[in-house]
Amino acid sequence: MKIDRRCFLSFIVGGAAGTALSPLPWKITDDLSIWSQNWPWTPVPPAGETSFVTSTCTLCPGGCGISVRKVDERAVKVEGLKGHPVNDGGLCILGLAAAQLLYAPTRVRGPLKKVDGAWREISWADAIKEIAAKLADLRAKGQPQSVAWISESDRGTTAELCKRFLTVYGSPNYFRTPSIQDAYETALYLTQGQRAMAGFDVAQADFVLSFSSGLIEGWGSPAYMFRARNAMRQNGGRISQVEPRLSKTAAKADQWVPIKPGTEGALALGLVHVIIAEGLYRKNFIDSRSTGFDALKQIAGASYAPEAVSRLTGIEAKTIVDLAKAFAGAKKPLAVCGRGSGRIPGGLQEVLAVHCLNALTGSINQPGGVIAVPEPEYIDWPEPEMDAVASRGVQQPRLDGAGRDGFPLARYLLNRLPEAQTAGASAPVQALFVSGANPVYSLADTQAVAKAFSKVPLIVSLSSYMDETAAMAHYILPSHAHLERYEDVPAALGFPKPILGLSKPAVKPAFKTKYVGDMVIALAKAMGGPVAEAFGWESYEACLKQTLGNAWDTLVKNGYVVDAKFKPGEFETPSQKFEFNNPALAKLPAYAAQRAPGDEKSFPLTLIPYDTMRLASGPIGSPPFLVKALEETVLQQNTALVDVNPATAKDLGLSEGSAAVLSTPKGSARVKVHLFDGIMPGLVALPRGLGHTAYDKYLAGKGVNTNALISPVEDPGSGFEAGWGIRANLTRA
Amino acid sequence: MEKPQVNVTSAASGHGEKEEGAGGAVILFFILGLVGSLLVGWVLFPQLLYSKKRQPVDFNHDKHMELVSDGCESCHFFRPDGTYSGVPQLAQCIQCHEEPNGEDPEEVKFVEEYVKKEREVPWLVYSRQPACVFFSHAAHVKMAKMDCVTCHGPIGESTSLKVYQANRITGYSRDIWGENMLGVKRKSWDRMKMDDCAECHAGAHVNPGSVQTQKDGCFVCHK
């Protein structure tokens, strides 16, 4: 027997046949496919016990109830809380993506001190000791008023603790970041005498006239407005959206009325004119519950006749008359304003004009109308003992001029602070605390803001994240992230009822962080003297528990307490009526449409920022989930797209996807062009919330920050930020 | 030029004899290959594929079943929110076993090694499925009223825990594919592969799938 090549082949064939008849190939194929699913770099969440924590979202002032799903000690999913009066199970994309914020690489992991331009770790005790020493120094020099505090809110125990600290320390300079709340609160106070927050009963209205407000794009409490708008539409209600750009809200409205940007107030006055001229107003409200109607008649006189308004706004006179008739003819009409998500207060007269529209149709403190929601009153701490330094300090004028001669109506004018800081020879702010706010990113003209902040010798950021303001700070004392702490949520923005929510820790703090409330108490104790005496609480949690008293148990269990039977109070003006005119109103300059700053010759276009739900433009930066969810028409790789009307683009020689340079008097940026029929010719629209320089690689360096390109515009009547846009140019790159 | 011819001639002359001898060898080698690979596939491969591990503690299901009132659910219970607790945690065991109740060496080991040291027992779970499989015990046990035995077999009657055979490639238990290397099963609990889920779902005409579409689909089980 000779063994040759054929034997070898035969062996192979036999082996192959035998292998095929054995389980080996079939089993190993199956196993290899499972093995390939279990490569160590394939992320697989560890298994564990599932539990849920009921809490309240604090990422925006919307006050949504949330249910945090945990696996063992990790928060894995945040969902809207079913049955919650504000959001009933719904939640915005930012709230849903919140677990990414909790575990984000941009979290500041412990107290940091800047030494020679670099961050050094420091212990909490040392950081607080050093800051307290610097504050004591300023106080000893008799300059306690040179300490300022910027925060997103001025309500609730956290804000009250910060304000209390400033007060006993001796400074009047607490700042709330600007928003449409400023203008609405002032309008309610001027016309109704009520110190209240504006609630909007969108759900029960049957006609909503929105002046550029993004009802489904973050305006008010985003999830509530989304839900209320849907309920209203399902009940047969109609929505007319007046806006220069076909936003998502406009696209989903029954009518879109394109308007020249910045002239919304003129249209409101035009509608007032038609309603009065045609006698369409609610006579019983005007006659029995209002005063000063004649003054309104005069304000909205011949200069606001439909033809005149048509010239101002670019809307046909017939459309204006029809809109006025449709609004006044509805059973429960509601007019709202505040552009986009309401980040900018806008002109006070503009808000007043819109508010007067509601008054003409009696939609004030009525179902389906604007509701004056009383400010929360559950915080009742004993008045702190003030020493002479503090008493003298708080009597000093505020640095922004709010509440004084120029702007008696405003409470906070943060937009005026950068100029105040840089105008004089010496910088008035010597120490600045920033909590829950990112002014270096979110105020108009970021370069000027950064310049002003660079003149502050001591900036203490209390941010949980390495944001733009934190990056400029001298100390970062990081607060717990929003799923790691107790905090009261005193209201839900724009919600028509008083509601108190409780944010509860879903997980233990991951890093060496300290909640703002605890930091303030610790700092006060380190200061000693009357400052320390004003803070008798052991910890923030103890303070919160004591403050909330009987409501605590319900809040812990349900997450909220709502006043379901709430009835809006009576008007608190001297006349006990709605005042279309009074001495304070008479002092205001006449309405004039705000022009976009800049020279029309060198900047033939107008840039308007817009808001989208898929980008967070407030103090919190967008987590990766949001950036990933952005449309191709908003961001491509790291380049933002601007919306341009095809006709305008043709004139400029630009086409879809063209690389272009967008320039304004404040700066320029590379963008790409997106042709959009839904934007008026001559305009360029850019989304808010991009162009971060801080945070992590998932957000930084993507797109353009609109605030770097626009400049602040001061409303002459109130001092509020009213810059809705700026002149711009777009050239081929 | 002559050489090739010579070769051809000599090859032709010995043709018949060589063919016979080579044919036998060819068949022999075929059989060798066949038998060898069958042995490798049926005997050696399973030995190599599976490692054998003992459970950290030899648990006696039978003894516990005598003592509890609520059957399997006494220890493998549903939480109030409907989720399934799975393998008991130490906290549950401690309720009875803070100290050894008897003299069984396995119980003594359990108390000494785990209870006293507050360490969770690293039980090896025979029915562990890959992370991409979503399985709801509530849907099967509470809604479809299935019993535990259908999938898990009569493990409640066992007096000791069998050897855990881990698949060296996948890391999962042999019980998923089944003891039989061809994947043939005789009892419903012999295998736990996707086909076995599908067999029951298709055969029983249960309303199987998604709440929204009332249809089966990948995403019903693979979230």
JSON list of N, CA and C in Angstrom, two decimals, chain B residues 18-64:
[
{"chain": "B", "resi": 18, "resn": "LYS", "atom": "N", "xyz": [-1.47, -1.21, -9.30]},
{"chain": "B", "resi": 18, "resn": "LYS", "atom": "CA", "xyz": [-1.35, 0.02, -8.50]},
{"chain": "B", "resi": 18, "resn": "LYS", "atom": "C", "xyz": [-2.71, 0.55, -8.12]},
{"chain": "B", "resi": 19, "resn": "GLU", "atom": "N", "xyz": [-3.64, 0.52, -9.03]},
{"chain": "B", "resi": 19, "resn": "GLU", "atom": "CA", "xyz": [-5.00, 1.04, -8.82]},
{"chain": "B", "resi": 19, "resn": "GLU", "atom": "C", "xyz": [-5.64, 0.37, -7.63]},
{"chain": "B", "resi": 20, "resn": "GLU", "atom": "N", "xyz": [-5.49, -0.97, -7.55]},
{"chain": "B", "resi": 20, "resn": "GLU", "atom": "CA", "xyz": [-6.13, -1.72, -6.47]},
{"chain": "B", "resi": 20, "resn": "GLU", "atom": "C", "xyz": [-5.61, -1.28, -5.09]},
{"chain": "B", "resi": 21, "resn": "GLY", "atom": "N", "xyz": [-4.23, -1.26, -4.99]},
{"chain": "B", "resi": 21, "resn": "GLY", "atom": "CA", "xyz": [-3.60, -0.90, -3.71]},
{"chain": "B", "resi": 21, "resn": "GLY", "atom": "C", "xyz": [-3.96, 0.52, -3.29]},
{"chain": "B", "resi": 22, "resn": "ALA", "atom": "N", "xyz": [-3.90, 1.42, -4.24]},
{"chain": "B", "resi": 22, "resn": "ALA", "atom": "CA", "xyz": [-4.19, 2.83, -3.93]},
{"chain": "B", "resi": 22, "resn": "ALA", "atom": "C", "xyz": [-5.65, 2.98, -3.53]},
{"chain": "B", "resi": 23, "resn": "GLY", "atom": "N", "xyz": [-6.55, 2.23, -4.18]},
{"chain": "B", "resi": 23, "resn": "GLY", "atom": "CA", "xyz": [-7.98, 2.33, -3.87]},
{"chain": "B", "resi": 23, "resn": "GLY", "atom": "C", "xyz": [-8.26, 1.96, -2.43]},
{"chain": "B", "resi": 24, "resn": "GLY", "atom": "N", "xyz": [-7.61, 0.92, -1.97]},
{"chain": "B", "resi": 24, "resn": "GLY", "atom": "CA", "xyz": [-7.80, 0.51, -0.56]},
{"chain": "B", "resi": 24, "resn": "GLY", "atom": "C", "xyz": [-7.32, 1.59, 0.38]},
{"chain": "B", "resi": 25, "resn": "ALA", "atom": "N", "xyz": [-6.16, 2.14, 0.03]},
{"chain": "B", "resi": 25, "resn": "ALA", "atom": "CA", "xyz": [-5.60, 3.19, 0.90]},
{"chain": "B", "resi": 25, "resn": "ALA", "atom": "C", "xyz": [-6.50, 4.41, 0.91]},
{"chain": "B", "resi": 26, "resn": "VAL", "atom": "N", "xyz": [-7.03, 4.71, -0.27]},
{"chain": "B", "resi": 26, "resn": "VAL", "atom": "CA", "xyz": [-7.90, 5.89, -0.35]},
{"chain": "B", "resi": 26, "resn": "VAL", "atom": "C", "xyz": [-9.12, 5.71, 0.55]},
{"chain": "B", "resi": 27, "resn": "ILE", "atom": "N", "xyz": [-9.71, 4.53, 0.47]},
{"chain": "B", "resi": 27, "resn": "ILE", "atom": "CA", "xyz": [-10.91, 4.27, 1.30]},
{"chain": "B", "resi": 27, "resn": "ILE", "atom": "C", "xyz": [-10.53, 4.29, 2.78]},
{"chain": "B", "resi": 28, "resn": "LEU", "atom": "N", "xyz": [-9.38, 3.70, 3.08]},
{"chain": "B", "resi": 28, "resn": "LEU", "atom": "CA", "xyz": [-8.94, 3.66, 4.48]},
{"chain": "B", "resi": 28, "resn": "LEU", "atom": "C", "xyz": [-8.76, 5.07, 5.03]},
{"chain": "B", "resi": 29, "resn": "PHE", "atom": "N", "xyz": [-8.08, 5.88, 4.23]},
{"chain": "B", "resi": 29, "resn": "PHE", "atom": "CA", "xyz": [-7.85, 7.25, 4.70]},
{"chain": "B", "resi": 29, "resn": "PHE", "atom": "C", "xyz": [-9.15, 8.04, 4.80]},
{"chain": "B", "resi": 30, "resn": "PHE", "atom": "N", "xyz": [-10.07, 7.71, 3.88]},
{"chain": "B", "resi": 30, "resn": "PHE", "atom": "CA", "xyz": [-11.38, 8.37, 3.97]},
{"chain": "B", "resi": 30, "resn": "PHE", "atom": "C", "xyz": [-12.04, 8.02, 5.30]},
{"chain": "B", "resi": 31, "resn": "ILE", "atom": "N", "xyz": [-11.97, 6.72, 5.62]},
{"chain": "B", "resi": 31, "resn": "ILE", "atom": "CA", "xyz": [-12.61, 6.28, 6.87]},
{"chain": "B", "resi": 31, "resn": "ILE", "atom": "C", "xyz": [-11.89, 6.87, 8.07]},
{"chain": "B", "resi": 32, "resn": "LEU", "atom": "N", "xyz": [-10.54, 6.90, 7.97]},
{"chain": "B", "resi": 32, "resn": "LEU", "atom": "CA", "xyz": [-9.77, 7.50, 9.07]},
{"chain": "B", "resi": 32, "resn": "LEU", "atom": "C", "xyz": [-10.19, 8.95, 9.31]},
{"chain": "B", "resi": 33, "resn": "GLY", "atom": "N", "xyz": [-10.26, 9.68, 8.21]},
{"chain": "B", "resi": 33, "resn": "GLY", "atom": "CA", "xyz": [-10.66, 11.10, 8.31]},
{"chain": "B", "resi": 33, "resn": "GLY", "atom": "C", "xyz": [-12.05, 11.22, 8.88]},
{"chain": "B", "resi": 34, "resn": "LEU", "atom": "N", "xyz": [-12.96, 10.36, 8.36]},
{"chain": "B", "resi": 34, "resn": "LEU", "atom": "CA", "xyz": [-14.36, 10.42, 8.79]},
{"chain": "B", "resi": 34, "resn": "LEU", "atom": "C", "xyz": [-14.49, 10.12, 10.28]},
{"chain": "B", "resi": 35, "resn": "VAL", "atom": "N", "xyz": [-13.90, 9.00, 10.68]},
{"chain": "B", "resi": 35, "resn": "VAL", "atom": "CA", "xyz": [-14.04, 8.58, 12.08]},
{"chain": "B", "resi": 35, "resn": "VAL", "atom": "C", "xyz": [-13.33, 9.57, 13.01]},
{"chain": "B", "resi": 36, "resn": "GLY", "atom": "N", "xyz": [-12.13, 9.98, 12.58]},
{"chain": "B", "resi": 36, "resn": "GLY", "atom": "CA", "xyz": [-11.37, 10.92, 13.41]},
{"chain": "B", "resi": 36, "resn": "GLY", "atom": "C", "xyz": [-12.14, 12.21, 13.63]},
{"chain": "B", "resi": 37, "resn": "SER", "atom": "N", "xyz": [-12.70, 12.74, 12.57]},
{"chain": "B", "resi": 37, "resn": "SER", "atom": "CA", "xyz": [-13.40, 14.03, 12.73]},
{"chain": "B", "resi": 37, "resn": "SER", "atom": "C", "xyz": [-14.69, 13.85, 13.51]},
{"chain": "B", "resi": 38, "resn": "LEU", "atom": "N", "xyz": [-15.33, 12.67, 13.32]},
{"chain": "B", "resi": 38, "resn": "LEU", "atom": "CA", "xyz": [-16.54, 12.42, 14.11]},
{"chain": "B", "resi": 38, "resn": "LEU", "atom": "C", "xyz": [-16.20, 12.37, 15.60]},
{"chain": "B", "resi": 39, "resn": "LEU", "atom": "N", "xyz": [-15.08, 11.72, 15.88]},
{"chain": "B", "resi": 39, "resn": "LEU", "atom": "CA", "xyz": [-14.66, 11.64, 17.30]},
{"chain": "B", "resi": 39, "resn": "LEU", "atom": "C", "xyz": [-14.35, 13.03, 17.85]},
{"chain": "B", "resi": 40, "resn": "VAL", "atom": "N", "xyz": [-13.61, 13.80, 17.00]},
{"chain": "B", "resi": 40, "resn": "VAL", "atom": "CA", "xyz": [-13.27, 15.15, 17.44]},
{"chain": "B", "resi": 40, "resn": "VAL", "atom": "C", "xyz": [-14.55, 15.95, 17.68]},
{"chain": "B", "resi": 41, "resn": "GLY", "atom": "N", "xyz": [-15.47, 15.88, 16.70]},
{"chain": "B", "resi": 41, "resn": "GLY", "atom": "CA", "xyz": [-16.70, 16.68, 16.77]},
{"chain": "B", "resi": 41, "resn": "GLY", "atom": "C", "xyz": [-17.62, 16.26, 17.91]},
{"chain": "B", "resi": 42, "resn": "TRP", "atom": "N", "xyz": [-17.72, 14.92, 18.12]},
{"chain": "B", "resi": 42, "resn": "TRP", "atom": "CA", "xyz": [-18.71, 14.44, 19.11]},
{"chain": "B", "resi": 42, "resn": "TRP", "atom": "C", "xyz": [-18.14, 14.27, 20.50]},
{"chain": "B", "resi": 43, "resn": "VAL", "atom": "N", "xyz": [-16.84, 13.95, 20.58]},
{"chain": "B", "resi": 43, "resn": "VAL", "atom": "CA", "xyz": [-16.29, 13.63, 21.90]},
{"chain": "B", "resi": 43, "resn": "VAL", "atom": "C", "xyz": [-15.33, 14.71, 22.40]},
{"chain": "B", "resi": 44, "resn": "LEU", "atom": "N", "xyz": [-14.34, 15.03, 21.57]},
{"chain": "B", "resi": 44, "resn": "LEU", "atom": "CA", "xyz": [-13.31, 15.95, 22.04]},
{"chain": "B", "resi": 44, "resn": "LEU", "atom": "C", "xyz": [-13.85, 17.40, 22.12]},
{"chain": "B", "resi": 45, "resn": "PHE", "atom": "N", "xyz": [-14.57, 17.80, 21.09]},
{"chain": "B", "resi": 45, "resn": "PHE", "atom": "CA", "xyz": [-15.06, 19.18, 21.02]},
{"chain": "B", "resi": 45, "resn": "PHE", "atom": "C", "xyz": [-15.90, 19.58, 22.25]},
{"chain": "B", "resi": 46, "resn": "PRO", "atom": "N", "xyz": [-16.90, 18.73, 22.63]},
{"chain": "B", "resi": 46, "resn": "PRO", "atom": "CA", "xyz": [-17.67, 19.11, 23.84]},
{"chain": "B", "resi": 46, "resn": "PRO", "atom": "C", "xyz": [-16.78, 19.21, 25.08]},
{"chain": "B", "resi": 47, "resn": "GLN", "atom": "N", "xyz": [-15.77, 18.30, 25.15]},
{"chain": "B", "resi": 47, "resn": "GLN", "atom": "CA", "xyz": [-14.88, 18.36, 26.31]},
{"chain": "B", "resi": 47, "resn": "GLN", "atom": "C", "xyz": [-14.10, 19.68, 26.35]},
{"chain": "B", "resi": 48, "resn": "LEU", "atom": "N", "xyz": [-13.67, 20.09, 25.16]},
{"chain": "B", "resi": 48, "resn": "LEU", "atom": "CA", "xyz": [-12.89, 21.33, 25.10]},
{"chain": "B", "resi": 48, "resn": "LEU", "atom": "C", "xyz": [-13.76, 22.56, 25.25]},
{"chain": "B", "resi": 49, "resn": "LEU", "atom": "N", "xyz": [-14.98, 22.47, 24.72]},
{"chain": "B", "resi": 49, "resn": "LEU", "atom": "CA", "xyz": [-15.84, 23.67, 24.68]},
{"chain": "B", "resi": 49, "resn": "LEU", "atom": "C", "xyz": [-16.31, 24.09, 26.07]},
{"chain": "B", "resi": 50, "resn": "TYR", "atom": "N", "xyz": [-16.60, 23.11, 26.88]},
{"chain": "B", "resi": 50, "resn": "TYR", "atom": "CA", "xyz": [-17.22, 23.46, 28.18]},
{"chain": "B", "resi": 50, "resn": "TYR", "atom": "C", "xyz": [-16.26, 23.28, 29.34]},
{"chain": "B", "resi": 51, "resn": "SER", "atom": "N", "xyz": [-16.18, 24.27, 30.18]},
{"chain": "B", "resi": 51, "resn": "SER", "atom": "CA", "xyz": [-15.45, 24.10, 31.43]},
{"chain": "B", "resi": 51, "resn": "SER", "atom": "C", "xyz": [-16.45, 23.66, 32.48]},
{"chain": "B", "resi": 52, "resn": "LYS", "atom": "N", "xyz": [-15.98, 23.03, 33.50]},
{"chain": "B", "resi": 52, "resn": "LYS", "atom": "CA", "xyz": [-16.89, 22.55, 34.55]},
{"chain": "B", "resi": 52, "resn": "LYS", "atom": "C", "xyz": [-16.59, 23.29, 35.84]},
{"chain": "B", "resi": 53, "resn": "LYS", "atom": "N", "xyz": [-17.64, 23.92, 36.38]},
{"chain": "B", "resi": 53, "resn": "LYS", "atom": "CA", "xyz": [-17.44, 24.66, 37.64]},
{"chain": "B", "resi": 53, "resn": "LYS", "atom": "C", "xyz": [-18.47, 24.20, 38.65]},
{"chain": "B", "resi": 54, "resn": "ARG", "atom": "N", "xyz": [-18.04, 24.18, 39.93]},
{"chain": "B", "resi": 54, "resn": "ARG", "atom": "CA", "xyz": [-18.99, 23.89, 41.01]},
{"chain": "B", "resi": 54, "resn": "ARG", "atom": "C", "xyz": [-19.58, 25.22, 41.46]},
{"chain": "B", "resi": 55, "resn": "GLN", "atom": "N", "xyz": [-20.80, 25.19, 41.91]},
{"chain": "B", "resi": 55, "resn": "GLN", "atom": "CA", "xyz": [-21.40, 26.40, 42.47]},
{"chain": "B", "resi": 55, "resn": "GLN", "atom": "C", "xyz": [-20.66, 26.74, 43.77]},
{"chain": "B", "resi": 56, "resn": "PRO", "atom": "N", "xyz": [-20.61, 28.01, 44.14]},
{"chain": "B", "resi": 56, "resn": "PRO", "atom": "CA", "xyz": [-19.87, 28.38, 45.37]},
{"chain": "B", "resi": 56, "resn": "PRO", "atom": "C", "xyz": [-20.44, 27.70, 46.62]},
{"chain": "B", "resi": 57, "resn": "VAL", "atom": "N", "xyz": [-21.73, 27.50, 46.63]},
{"chain": "B", "resi": 57, "resn": "VAL", "atom": "CA", "xyz": [-22.37, 26.78, 47.74]},
{"chain": "B", "resi": 57, "resn": "VAL", "atom": "C", "xyz": [-23.34, 25.79, 47.10]},
{"chain": "B", "resi": 58, "resn": "ASP", "atom": "N", "xyz": [-23.35, 24.55, 47.61]},
{"chain": "B", "resi": 58, "resn": "ASP", "atom": "CA", "xyz": [-24.26, 23.56, 47.04]},
{"chain": "B", "resi": 58, "resn": "ASP", "atom": "C", "xyz": [-25.63, 23.72, 47.69]},
{"chain": "B", "resi": 59, "resn": "PHE", "atom": "N", "xyz": [-26.51, 24.34, 46.98]},
{"chain": "B", "resi": 59, "resn": "PHE", "atom": "CA", "xyz": [-27.82, 24.67, 47.53]},
{"chain": "B", "resi": 59, "resn": "PHE", "atom": "C", "xyz": [-28.78, 23.49, 47.35]},
{"chain": "B", "resi": 60, "resn": "ASN", "atom": "N", "xyz": [-29.60, 23.27, 48.37]},
{"chain": "B", "resi": 60, "resn": "ASN", "atom": "CA", "xyz": [-30.57, 22.18, 48.30]},
{"chain": "B", "resi": 60, "resn": "ASN", "atom": "C", "xyz": [-31.97, 22.78, 48.11]},
{"chain": "B", "resi": 61, "resn": "HIS", "atom": "N", "xyz": [-32.44, 22.76, 46.86]},
{"chain": "B", "resi": 61, "resn": "HIS", "atom": "CA", "xyz": [-33.77, 23.32, 46.58]},
{"chain": "B", "resi": 61, "resn": "HIS", "atom": "C", "xyz": [-34.86, 22.52, 47.30]},
{"chain": "B", "resi": 62, "resn": "ASP", "atom": "N", "xyz": [-34.71, 21.22, 47.28]},
{"chain": "B", "resi": 62, "resn": "ASP", "atom": "CA", "xyz": [-35.75, 20.34, 47.81]},
{"chain": "B", "resi": 62, "resn": "ASP", "atom": "C", "xyz": [-36.02, 20.64, 49.28]},
{"chain": "B", "resi": 63, "resn": "LYS", "atom": "N", "xyz": [-34.93, 20.77, 50.02]},
{"chain": "B", "resi": 63, "resn": "LYS", "atom": "CA", "xyz": [-35.08, 21.02, 51.47]},
{"chain": "B", "resi": 63, "resn": "LYS", "atom": "C", "xyz": [-35.81, 22.35, 51.71]},
{"chain": "B", "resi": 64, "resn": "HIS", "atom": "N", "xyz": [-35.46, 23.35, 50.92]},
{"chain": "B", "resi": 64, "resn": "HIS", "atom": "CA", "xyz": [-36.09, 24.66, 51.11]},
{"chain": "B", "resi": 64, "resn": "HIS", "atom": "C", "xyz": [-37.55, 24.64, 50.70]}
]
